[in-house]
CSV table of C-alpha atoms in Angstrom, one decimal:
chain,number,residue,atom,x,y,z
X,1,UNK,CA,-53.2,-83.3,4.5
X,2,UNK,CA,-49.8,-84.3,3.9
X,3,UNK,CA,-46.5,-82.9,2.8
X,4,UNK,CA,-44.1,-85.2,0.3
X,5,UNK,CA,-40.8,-84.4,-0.3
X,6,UNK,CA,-41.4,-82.6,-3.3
X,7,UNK,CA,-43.9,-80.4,-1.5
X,8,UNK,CA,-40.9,-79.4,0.9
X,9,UNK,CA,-38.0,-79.0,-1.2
X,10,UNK,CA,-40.2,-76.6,-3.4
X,11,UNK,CA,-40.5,-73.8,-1.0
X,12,UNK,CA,-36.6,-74.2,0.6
X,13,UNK,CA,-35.4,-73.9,-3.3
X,14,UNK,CA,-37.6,-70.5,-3.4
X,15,UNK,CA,-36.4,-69.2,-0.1
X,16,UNK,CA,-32.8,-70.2,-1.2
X,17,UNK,CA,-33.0,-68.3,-4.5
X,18,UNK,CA,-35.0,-65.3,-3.0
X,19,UNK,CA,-31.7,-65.3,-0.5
X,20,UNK,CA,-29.0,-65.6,-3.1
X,21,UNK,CA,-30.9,-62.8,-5.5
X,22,UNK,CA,-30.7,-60.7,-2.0
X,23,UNK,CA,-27.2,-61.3,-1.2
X,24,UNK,CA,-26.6,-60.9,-5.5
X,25,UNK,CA,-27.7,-57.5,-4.8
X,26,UNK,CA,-25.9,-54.4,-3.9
X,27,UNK,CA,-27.1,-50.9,-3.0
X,28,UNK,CA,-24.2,-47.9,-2.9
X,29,UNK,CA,-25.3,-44.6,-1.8
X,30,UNK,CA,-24.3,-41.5,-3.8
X,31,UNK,CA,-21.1,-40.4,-2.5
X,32,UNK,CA,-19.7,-44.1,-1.8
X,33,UNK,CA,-18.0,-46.6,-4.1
X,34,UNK,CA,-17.6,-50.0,-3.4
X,35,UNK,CA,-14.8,-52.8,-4.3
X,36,UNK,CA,-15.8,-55.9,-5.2
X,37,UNK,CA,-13.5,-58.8,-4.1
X,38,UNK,CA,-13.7,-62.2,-5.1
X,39,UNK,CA,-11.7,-65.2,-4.0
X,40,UNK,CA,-9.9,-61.7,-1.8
X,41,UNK,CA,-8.8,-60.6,-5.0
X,42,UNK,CA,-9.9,-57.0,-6.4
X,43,UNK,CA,-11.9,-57.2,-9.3
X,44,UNK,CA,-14.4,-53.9,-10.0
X,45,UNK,CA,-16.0,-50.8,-8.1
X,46,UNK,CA,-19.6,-50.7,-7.6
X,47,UNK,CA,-20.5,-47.1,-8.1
X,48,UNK,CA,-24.1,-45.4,-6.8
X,49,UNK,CA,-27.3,-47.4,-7.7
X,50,UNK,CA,-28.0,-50.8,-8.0
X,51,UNK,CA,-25.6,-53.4,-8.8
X,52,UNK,CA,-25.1,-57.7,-8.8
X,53,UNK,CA,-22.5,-59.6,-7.5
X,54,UNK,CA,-22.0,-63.3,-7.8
X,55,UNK,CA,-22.9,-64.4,-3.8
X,56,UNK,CA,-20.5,-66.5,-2.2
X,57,UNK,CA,-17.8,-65.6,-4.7
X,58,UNK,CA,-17.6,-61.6,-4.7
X,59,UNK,CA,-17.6,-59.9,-1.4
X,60,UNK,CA,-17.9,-56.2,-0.9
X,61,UNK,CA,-14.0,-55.2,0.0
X,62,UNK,CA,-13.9,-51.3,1.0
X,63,UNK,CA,-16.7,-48.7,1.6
X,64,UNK,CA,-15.5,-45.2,0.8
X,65,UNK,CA,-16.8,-41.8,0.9
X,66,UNK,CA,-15.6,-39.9,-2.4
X,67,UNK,CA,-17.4,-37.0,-1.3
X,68,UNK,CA,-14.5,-33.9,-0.2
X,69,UNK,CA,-13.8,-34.8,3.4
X,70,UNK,CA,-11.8,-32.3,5.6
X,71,UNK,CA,-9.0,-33.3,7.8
X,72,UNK,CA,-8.2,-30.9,10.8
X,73,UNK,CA,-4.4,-30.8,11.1
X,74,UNK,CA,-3.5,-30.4,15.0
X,75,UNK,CA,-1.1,-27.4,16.4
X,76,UNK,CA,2.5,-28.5,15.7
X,77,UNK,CA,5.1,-26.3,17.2
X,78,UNK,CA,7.8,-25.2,13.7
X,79,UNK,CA,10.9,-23.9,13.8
X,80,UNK,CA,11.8,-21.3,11.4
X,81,UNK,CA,15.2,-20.4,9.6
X,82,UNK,CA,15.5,-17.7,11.7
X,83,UNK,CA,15.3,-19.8,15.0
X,84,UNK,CA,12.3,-18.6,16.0
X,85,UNK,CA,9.7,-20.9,17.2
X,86,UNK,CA,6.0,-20.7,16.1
X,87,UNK,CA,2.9,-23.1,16.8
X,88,UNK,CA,1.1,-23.6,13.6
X,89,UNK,CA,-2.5,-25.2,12.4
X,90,UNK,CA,-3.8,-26.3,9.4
X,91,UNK,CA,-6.8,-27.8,7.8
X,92,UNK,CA,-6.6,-30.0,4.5
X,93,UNK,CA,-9.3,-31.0,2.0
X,94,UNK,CA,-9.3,-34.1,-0.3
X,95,UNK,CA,-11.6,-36.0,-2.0
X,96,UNK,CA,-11.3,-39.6,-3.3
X,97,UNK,CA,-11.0,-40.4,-7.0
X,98,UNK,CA,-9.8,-43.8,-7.7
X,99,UNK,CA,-11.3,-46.1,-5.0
X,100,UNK,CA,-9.2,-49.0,-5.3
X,101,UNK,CA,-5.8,-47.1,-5.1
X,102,UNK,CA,-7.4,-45.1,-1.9
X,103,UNK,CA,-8.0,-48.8,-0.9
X,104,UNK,CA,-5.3,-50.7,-1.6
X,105,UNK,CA,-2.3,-48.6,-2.1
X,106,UNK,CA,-2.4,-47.2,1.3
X,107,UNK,CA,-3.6,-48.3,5.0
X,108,UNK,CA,-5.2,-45.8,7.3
X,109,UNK,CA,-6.0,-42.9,4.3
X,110,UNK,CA,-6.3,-40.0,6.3
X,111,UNK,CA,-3.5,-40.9,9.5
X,112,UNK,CA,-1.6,-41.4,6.2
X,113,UNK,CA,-2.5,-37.5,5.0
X,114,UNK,CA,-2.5,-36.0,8.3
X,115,UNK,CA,1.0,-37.3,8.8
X,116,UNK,CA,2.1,-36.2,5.3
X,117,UNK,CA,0.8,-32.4,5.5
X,118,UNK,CA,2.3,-32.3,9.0
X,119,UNK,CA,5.6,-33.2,8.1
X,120,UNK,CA,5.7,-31.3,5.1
X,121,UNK,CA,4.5,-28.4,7.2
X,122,UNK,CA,7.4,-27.9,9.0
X,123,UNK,CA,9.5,-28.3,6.0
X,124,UNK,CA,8.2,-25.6,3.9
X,125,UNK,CA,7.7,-23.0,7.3
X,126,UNK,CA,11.2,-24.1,8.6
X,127,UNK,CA,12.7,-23.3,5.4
X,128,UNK,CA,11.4,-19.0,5.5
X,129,UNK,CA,12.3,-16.3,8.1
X,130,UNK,CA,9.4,-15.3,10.3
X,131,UNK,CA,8.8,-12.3,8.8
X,132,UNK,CA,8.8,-14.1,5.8
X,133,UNK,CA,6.5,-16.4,7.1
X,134,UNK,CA,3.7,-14.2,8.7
X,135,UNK,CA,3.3,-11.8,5.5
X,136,UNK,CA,3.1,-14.8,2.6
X,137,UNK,CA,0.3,-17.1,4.2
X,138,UNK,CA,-0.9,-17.7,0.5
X,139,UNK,CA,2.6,-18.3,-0.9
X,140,UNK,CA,3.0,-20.9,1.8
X,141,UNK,CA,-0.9,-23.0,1.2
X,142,UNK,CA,0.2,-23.3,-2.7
X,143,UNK,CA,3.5,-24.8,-1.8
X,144,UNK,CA,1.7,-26.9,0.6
X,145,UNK,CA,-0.9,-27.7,-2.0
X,146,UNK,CA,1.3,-28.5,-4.6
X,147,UNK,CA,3.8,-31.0,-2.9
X,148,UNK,CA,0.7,-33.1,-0.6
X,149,UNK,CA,-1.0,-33.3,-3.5
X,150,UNK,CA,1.5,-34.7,-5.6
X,151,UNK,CA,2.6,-37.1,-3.0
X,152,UNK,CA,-0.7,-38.1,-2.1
X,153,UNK,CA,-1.5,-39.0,-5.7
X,154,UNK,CA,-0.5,-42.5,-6.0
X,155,UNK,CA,-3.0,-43.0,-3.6
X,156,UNK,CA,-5.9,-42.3,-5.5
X,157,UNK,CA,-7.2,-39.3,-4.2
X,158,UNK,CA,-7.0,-35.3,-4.8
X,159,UNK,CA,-5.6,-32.6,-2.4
X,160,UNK,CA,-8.0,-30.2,-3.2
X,161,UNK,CA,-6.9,-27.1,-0.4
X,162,UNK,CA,-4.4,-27.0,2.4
X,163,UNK,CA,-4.8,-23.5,4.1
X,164,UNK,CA,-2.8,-22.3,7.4
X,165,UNK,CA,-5.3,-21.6,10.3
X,166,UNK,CA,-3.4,-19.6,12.6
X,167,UNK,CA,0.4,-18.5,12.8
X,168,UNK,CA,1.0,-18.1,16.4
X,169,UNK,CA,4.8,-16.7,17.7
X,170,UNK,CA,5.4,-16.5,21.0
X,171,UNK,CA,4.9,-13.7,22.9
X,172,UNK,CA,7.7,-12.1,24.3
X,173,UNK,CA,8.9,-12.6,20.3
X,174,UNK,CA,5.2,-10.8,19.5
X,175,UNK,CA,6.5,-7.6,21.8
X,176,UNK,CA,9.5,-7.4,20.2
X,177,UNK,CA,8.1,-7.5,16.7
X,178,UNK,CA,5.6,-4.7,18.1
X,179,UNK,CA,8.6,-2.4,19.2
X,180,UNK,CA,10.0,-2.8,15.3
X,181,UNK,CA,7.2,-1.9,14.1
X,182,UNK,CA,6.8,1.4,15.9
X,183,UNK,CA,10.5,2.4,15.7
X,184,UNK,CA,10.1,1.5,11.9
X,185,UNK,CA,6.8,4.1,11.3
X,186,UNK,CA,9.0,6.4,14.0
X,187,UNK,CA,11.9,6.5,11.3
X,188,UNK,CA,9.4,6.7,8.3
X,189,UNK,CA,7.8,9.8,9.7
X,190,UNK,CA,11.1,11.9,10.5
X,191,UNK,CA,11.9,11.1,7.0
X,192,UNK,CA,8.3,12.2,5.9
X,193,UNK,CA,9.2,15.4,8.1
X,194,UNK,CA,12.8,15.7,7.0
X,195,UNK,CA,11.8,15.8,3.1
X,196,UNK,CA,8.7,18.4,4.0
X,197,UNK,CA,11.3,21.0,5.8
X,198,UNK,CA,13.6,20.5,2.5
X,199,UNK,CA,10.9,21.2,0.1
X,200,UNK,CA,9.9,23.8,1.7
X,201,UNK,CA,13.6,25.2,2.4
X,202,UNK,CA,13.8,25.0,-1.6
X,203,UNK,CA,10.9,26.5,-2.0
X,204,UNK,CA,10.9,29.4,0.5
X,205,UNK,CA,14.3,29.9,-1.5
X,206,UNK,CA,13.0,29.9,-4.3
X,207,UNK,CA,10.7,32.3,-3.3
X,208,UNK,CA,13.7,34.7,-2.4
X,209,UNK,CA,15.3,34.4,-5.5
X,210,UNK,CA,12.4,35.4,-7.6
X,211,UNK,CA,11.8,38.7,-5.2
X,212,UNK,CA,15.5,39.2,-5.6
X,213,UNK,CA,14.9,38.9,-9.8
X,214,UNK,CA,12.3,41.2,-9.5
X,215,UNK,CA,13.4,43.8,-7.3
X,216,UNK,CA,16.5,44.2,-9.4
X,217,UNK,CA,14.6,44.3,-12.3
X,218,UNK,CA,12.7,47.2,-11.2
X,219,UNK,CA,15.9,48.8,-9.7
X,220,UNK,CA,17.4,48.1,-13.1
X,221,UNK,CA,13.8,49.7,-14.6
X,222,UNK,CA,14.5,52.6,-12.7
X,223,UNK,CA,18.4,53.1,-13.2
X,224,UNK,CA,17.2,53.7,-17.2
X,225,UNK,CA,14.6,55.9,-16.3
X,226,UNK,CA,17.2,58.3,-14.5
X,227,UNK,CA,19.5,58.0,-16.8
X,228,UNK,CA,16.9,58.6,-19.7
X,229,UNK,CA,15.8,61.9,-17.4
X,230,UNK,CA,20.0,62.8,-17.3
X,231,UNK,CA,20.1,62.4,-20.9
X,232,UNK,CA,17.3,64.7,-21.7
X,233,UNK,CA,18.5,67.2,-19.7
X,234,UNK,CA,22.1,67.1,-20.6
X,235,UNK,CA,20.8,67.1,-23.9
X,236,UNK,CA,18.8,70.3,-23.0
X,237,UNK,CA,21.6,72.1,-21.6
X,238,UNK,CA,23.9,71.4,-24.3
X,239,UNK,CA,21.4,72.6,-26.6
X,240,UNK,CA,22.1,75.8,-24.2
X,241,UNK,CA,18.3,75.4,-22.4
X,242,UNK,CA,19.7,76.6,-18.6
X,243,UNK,CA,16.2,76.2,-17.3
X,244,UNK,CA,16.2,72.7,-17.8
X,245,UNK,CA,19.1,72.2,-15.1
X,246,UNK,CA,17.4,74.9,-12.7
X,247,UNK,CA,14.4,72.4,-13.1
X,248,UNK,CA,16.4,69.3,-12.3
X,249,UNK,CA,18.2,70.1,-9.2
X,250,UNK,CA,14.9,72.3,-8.0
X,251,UNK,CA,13.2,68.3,-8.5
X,252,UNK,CA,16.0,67.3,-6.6
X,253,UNK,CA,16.3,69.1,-4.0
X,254,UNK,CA,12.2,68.9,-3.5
X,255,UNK,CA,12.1,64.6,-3.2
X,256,UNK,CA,14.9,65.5,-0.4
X,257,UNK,CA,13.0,68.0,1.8
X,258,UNK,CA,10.1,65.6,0.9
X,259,UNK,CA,11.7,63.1,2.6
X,260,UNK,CA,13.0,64.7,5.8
X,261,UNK,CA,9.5,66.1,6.1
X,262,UNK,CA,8.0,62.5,6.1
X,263,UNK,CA,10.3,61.1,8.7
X,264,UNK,CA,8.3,59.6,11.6
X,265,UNK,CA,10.9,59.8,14.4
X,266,UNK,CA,11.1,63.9,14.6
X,267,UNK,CA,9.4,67.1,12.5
X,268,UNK,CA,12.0,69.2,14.1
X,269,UNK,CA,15.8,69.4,12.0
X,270,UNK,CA,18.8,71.0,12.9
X,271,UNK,CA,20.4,72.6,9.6
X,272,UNK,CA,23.1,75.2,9.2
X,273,UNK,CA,22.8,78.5,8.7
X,274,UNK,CA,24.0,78.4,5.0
X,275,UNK,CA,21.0,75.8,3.9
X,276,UNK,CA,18.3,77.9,5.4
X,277,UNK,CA,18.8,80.4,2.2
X,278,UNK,CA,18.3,77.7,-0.1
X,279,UNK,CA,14.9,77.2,1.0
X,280,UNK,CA,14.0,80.3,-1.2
X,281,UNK,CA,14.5,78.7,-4.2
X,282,UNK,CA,11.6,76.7,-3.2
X,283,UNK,CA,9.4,79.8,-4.3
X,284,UNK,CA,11.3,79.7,-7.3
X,285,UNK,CA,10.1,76.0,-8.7
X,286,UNK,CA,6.8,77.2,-10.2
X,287,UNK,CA,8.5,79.5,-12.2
X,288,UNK,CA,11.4,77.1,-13.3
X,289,UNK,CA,8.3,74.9,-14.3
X,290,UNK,CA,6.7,77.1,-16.5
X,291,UNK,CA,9.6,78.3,-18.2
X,292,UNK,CA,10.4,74.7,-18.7
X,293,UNK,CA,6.7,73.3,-19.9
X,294,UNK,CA,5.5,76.9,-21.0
X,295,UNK,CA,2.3,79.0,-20.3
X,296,UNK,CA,0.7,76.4,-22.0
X,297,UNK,CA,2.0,72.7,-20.6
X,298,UNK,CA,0.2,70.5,-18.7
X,299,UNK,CA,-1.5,71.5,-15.0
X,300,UNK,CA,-1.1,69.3,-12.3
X,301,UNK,CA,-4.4,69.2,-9.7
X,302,UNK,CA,-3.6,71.4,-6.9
X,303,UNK,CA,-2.2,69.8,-4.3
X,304,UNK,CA,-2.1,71.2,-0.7
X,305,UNK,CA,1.5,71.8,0.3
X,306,UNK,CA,3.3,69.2,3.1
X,307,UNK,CA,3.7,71.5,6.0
X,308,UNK,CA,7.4,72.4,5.8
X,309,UNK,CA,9.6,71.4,8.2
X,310,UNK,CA,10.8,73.8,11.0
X,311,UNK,CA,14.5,74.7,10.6
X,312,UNK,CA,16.7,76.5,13.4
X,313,UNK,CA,20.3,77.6,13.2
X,314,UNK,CA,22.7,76.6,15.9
X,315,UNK,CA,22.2,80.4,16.8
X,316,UNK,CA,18.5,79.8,17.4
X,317,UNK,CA,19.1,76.7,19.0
């Protein structure tokens, strides 16, 4: 059998269109765009799926990931306002939005971000005092945030997190910062203990004052009861009632012996001669009471008699 031209040129043509509908034919997988370039010029993004191109005219330009990619920021040594020197790392998250800007406006996208969050690093932590620095880690990421992301914009893509890693000052400056702290909680407790001791001063004194109130109120309470008892009887005796008078200084004079009787340091006193009579009158006060009160007054509950106490004159003695 044999083969004219026709029969040959039939089969390349296939084979020739089969191949330009292949190279025609695009495939992106989700999570990558694609630029189209033809004649080197940019013309359109091929997004996920299946797309056509013209072959031998458009080319596929740029493959990026538009997926959020992280980019580990390496230990940079910063110097803070405060001259004190720290060694700092990061980690910064973006993700691509406009595939042609991320392709075109910049070369080397992420040397190009790592370079901008490092230098902007040390310009927002060089600008805050250490202390400053270690206590607003959050203050610090949205300041970051904010000025990457809006320098990094006109490259198509979105900052979407820088956060600090690991604040690291050196460590004789660590020490020091240790000694602060303990001679700061040091003062905060003798002030704690200085401000118990007043308030409890004021209140202890407090404390006094009221007993002092109240013990002169009852010492006040009993000043009107004497001199309600003095009235009575002067009242009494200037209605000419003598008894009344024998039956004050009787009660008088019994609260005295009463007392030296209950002393704890001796049962033995030393009187003169002259006072030993008086003790007679002692036999006296039940009679002075009755004439007082009548046959008829009220009886007190027998009450055994305090053992007198023993008297000698300085003859005895």
């Amino acid at each position: 059998m044999t083969f004219t031209g026709f029969d040959i040129v039939i089969p390349a043509l296939v084979i020739l269109v089969l191949l330009v509908l292949f190279m025609g034919i695009k495939t992106v997988s989700q999570g990558y765009n694609y630029t189209v370039e033809r004649f080197g010029r940019y013309t359109r993004t091929l997004t996920p799926g299946l797309n056509l191109i013209i072959p031998f005219i458009d080319r596929i330009g740029a493959r990026l990931n538009v997926m959020e990619q992280v980019l580990d920021v390496p230990t940079q040594e910063v110097i803070t306002r405060d001259n004190a020197t720290v060694a700092v790392d990061a980690v910064a998250f973006y993700q691509v939005l406009n595939a042609a800007q991320a392709a075109y406006q910049v070369s080397n996208l992420q040397n190009a971000i790592l370079n901008l969050t490092m230098t902007n690093i040390r310009s927002v932590m060089g600008s805050m005092d250490l202390d400053e620095l270690l206590s607003n880690r959050d203050q610090i990421n949205e300041r970051l945030l904010r000025i990457v992301d809006e320098a990094a914009h006109v490259w198509g893509i979105k900052v979407t997190r820088v956060e600090i890693k690991d604040i690291n000052p050196p460590a004789n400056l660590v020490d020091s910062m240790a000694r602060q702290m303990m001679a700061e909680r040091n003062k905060r407790a003798q002030i704690l203990e200085a401000e118990g001791l007043k308030q409890a001063q004021v209140l202890e004194a407090e404390g006094r004052k009221e007993a002092a109130f109240r013990d002169a109120e009852a010492r006040e309470r009993a000043a009107e009861a004497e001199a309600r008892a003095t009235q009575v009887v002067s009242e009494a005796i200037a209605k000419g009632d003598v008894q009344a008078i024998n039956y004050f200084v009787a009660q008088k004079y019994t609260d005295a012996l009463a007392k030296i009787a209950s002393a704890g340091n001796s049962k033995i006193v030393l009187m003169p001669l002259e006072a030993s009579s008086l003790i007679g009158t002692l036999g006296g006060i039940g009679a002075i009471t009755r004439d007082v009160f009548g046959a008829d007054g009220p009886t007190a509950a027998p009450r055994s008699p305090a053992r007198p106490p023993v008297t000698r004159t300085p003859e005895q003695s």
